[in-house]
PDB file of C-alpha atoms in Angstrom:
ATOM      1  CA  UNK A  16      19.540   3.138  -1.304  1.00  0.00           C
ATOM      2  CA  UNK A  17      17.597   3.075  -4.695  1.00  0.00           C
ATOM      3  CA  UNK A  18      14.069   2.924  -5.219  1.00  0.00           C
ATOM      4  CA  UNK A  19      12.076   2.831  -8.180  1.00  0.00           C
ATOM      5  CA  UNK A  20       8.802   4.085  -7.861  1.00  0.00           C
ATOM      6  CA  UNK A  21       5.714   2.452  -9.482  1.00  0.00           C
ATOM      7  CA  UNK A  22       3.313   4.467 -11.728  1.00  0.00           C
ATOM      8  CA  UNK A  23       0.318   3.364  -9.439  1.00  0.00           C
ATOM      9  CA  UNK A  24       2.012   5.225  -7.168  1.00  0.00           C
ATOM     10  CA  UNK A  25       2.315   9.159  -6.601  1.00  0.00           C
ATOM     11  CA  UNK A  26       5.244  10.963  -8.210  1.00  0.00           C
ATOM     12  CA  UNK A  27       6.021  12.783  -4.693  1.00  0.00           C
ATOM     13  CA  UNK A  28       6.821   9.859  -3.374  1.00  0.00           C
ATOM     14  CA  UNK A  29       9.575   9.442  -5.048  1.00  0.00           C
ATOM     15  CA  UNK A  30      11.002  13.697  -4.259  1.00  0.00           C
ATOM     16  CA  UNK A  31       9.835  12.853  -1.000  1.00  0.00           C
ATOM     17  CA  UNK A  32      12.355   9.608  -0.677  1.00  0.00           C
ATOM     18  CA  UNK A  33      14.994  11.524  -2.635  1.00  0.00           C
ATOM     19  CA  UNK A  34      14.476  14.708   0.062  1.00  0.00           C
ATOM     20  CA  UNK A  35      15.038  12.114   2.648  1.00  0.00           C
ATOM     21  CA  UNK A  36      18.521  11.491   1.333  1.00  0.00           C
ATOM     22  CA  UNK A  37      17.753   8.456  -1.451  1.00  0.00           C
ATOM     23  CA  UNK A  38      18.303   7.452  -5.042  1.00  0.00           C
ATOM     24  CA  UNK A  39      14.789   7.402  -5.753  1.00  0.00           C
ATOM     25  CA  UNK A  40      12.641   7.629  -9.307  1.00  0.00           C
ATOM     26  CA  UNK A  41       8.878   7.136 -10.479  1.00  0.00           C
ATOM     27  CA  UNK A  42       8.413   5.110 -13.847  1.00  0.00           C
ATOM     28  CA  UNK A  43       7.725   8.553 -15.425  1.00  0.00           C
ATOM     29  CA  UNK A  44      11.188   9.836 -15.023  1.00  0.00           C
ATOM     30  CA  UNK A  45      12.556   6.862 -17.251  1.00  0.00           C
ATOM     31  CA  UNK A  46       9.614   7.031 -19.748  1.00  0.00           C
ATOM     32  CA  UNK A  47       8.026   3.614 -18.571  1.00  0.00           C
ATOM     33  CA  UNK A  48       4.344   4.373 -17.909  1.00  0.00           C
ATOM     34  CA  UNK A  49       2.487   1.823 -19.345  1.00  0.00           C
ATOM     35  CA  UNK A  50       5.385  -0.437 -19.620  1.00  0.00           C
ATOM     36  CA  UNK A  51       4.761  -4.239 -19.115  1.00  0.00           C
ATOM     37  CA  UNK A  52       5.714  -5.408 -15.001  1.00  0.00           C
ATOM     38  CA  UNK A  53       8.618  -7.576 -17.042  1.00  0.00           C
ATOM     39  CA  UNK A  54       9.926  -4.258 -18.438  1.00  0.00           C
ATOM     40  CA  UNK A  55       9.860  -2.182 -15.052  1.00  0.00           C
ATOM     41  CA  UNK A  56      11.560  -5.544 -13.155  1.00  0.00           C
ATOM     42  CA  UNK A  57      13.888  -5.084 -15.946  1.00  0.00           C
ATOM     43  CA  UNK A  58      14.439  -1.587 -14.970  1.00  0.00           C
ATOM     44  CA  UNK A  59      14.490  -1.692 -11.518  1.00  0.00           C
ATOM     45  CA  UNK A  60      17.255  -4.469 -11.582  1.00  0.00           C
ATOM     46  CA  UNK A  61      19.190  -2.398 -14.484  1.00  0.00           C
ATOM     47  CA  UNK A  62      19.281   0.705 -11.748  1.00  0.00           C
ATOM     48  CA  UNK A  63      20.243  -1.537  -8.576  1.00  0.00           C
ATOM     49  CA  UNK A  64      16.544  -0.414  -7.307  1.00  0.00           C
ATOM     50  CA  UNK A  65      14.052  -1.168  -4.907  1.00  0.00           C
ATOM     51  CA  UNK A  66      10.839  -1.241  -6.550  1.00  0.00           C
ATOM     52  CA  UNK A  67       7.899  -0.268  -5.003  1.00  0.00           C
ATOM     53  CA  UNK A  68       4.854  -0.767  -5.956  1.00  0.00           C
ATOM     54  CA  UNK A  69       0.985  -0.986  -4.555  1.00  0.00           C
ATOM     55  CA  UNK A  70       0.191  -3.078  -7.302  1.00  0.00           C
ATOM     56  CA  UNK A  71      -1.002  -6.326  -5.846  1.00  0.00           C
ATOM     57  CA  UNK A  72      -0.875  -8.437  -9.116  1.00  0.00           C
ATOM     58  CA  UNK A  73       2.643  -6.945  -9.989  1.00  0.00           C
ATOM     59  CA  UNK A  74       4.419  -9.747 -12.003  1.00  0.00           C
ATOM     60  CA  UNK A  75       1.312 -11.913 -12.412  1.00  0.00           C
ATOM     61  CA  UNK A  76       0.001 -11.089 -15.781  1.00  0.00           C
TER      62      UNK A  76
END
């Protein structure tokens, strides 16, 4: 599975999901901190990923 790990979000979880056997990356790997939630959905769907965030107004703004 892919996952594509928010920036609110530790870095290590994303090694610790791709230890565990996943396609997993934080925002920071593809350069996208800061980037607008329209930008990372972008991303995440480009990638075939899961996102996960903790973000509870994701997509709102």
């Amino acid at each position: 599975m892919n996952f594509l790990v928010d920036e609110c979000l530790p870095i290590r979880l994303a090694r610790t999901l791709s230890d565990a056997g996943h396609h997993a990356r934080h925002l920071s790997d593809l350069g996208l901190l800061g980037a607008t939630d329209e930008k990372v959905m972008a991303a995440a769907a480009q990638h075939d990923s899961v996102l996960i965030s903790a973000d509870t107004d994701f997509g709102s703004s």
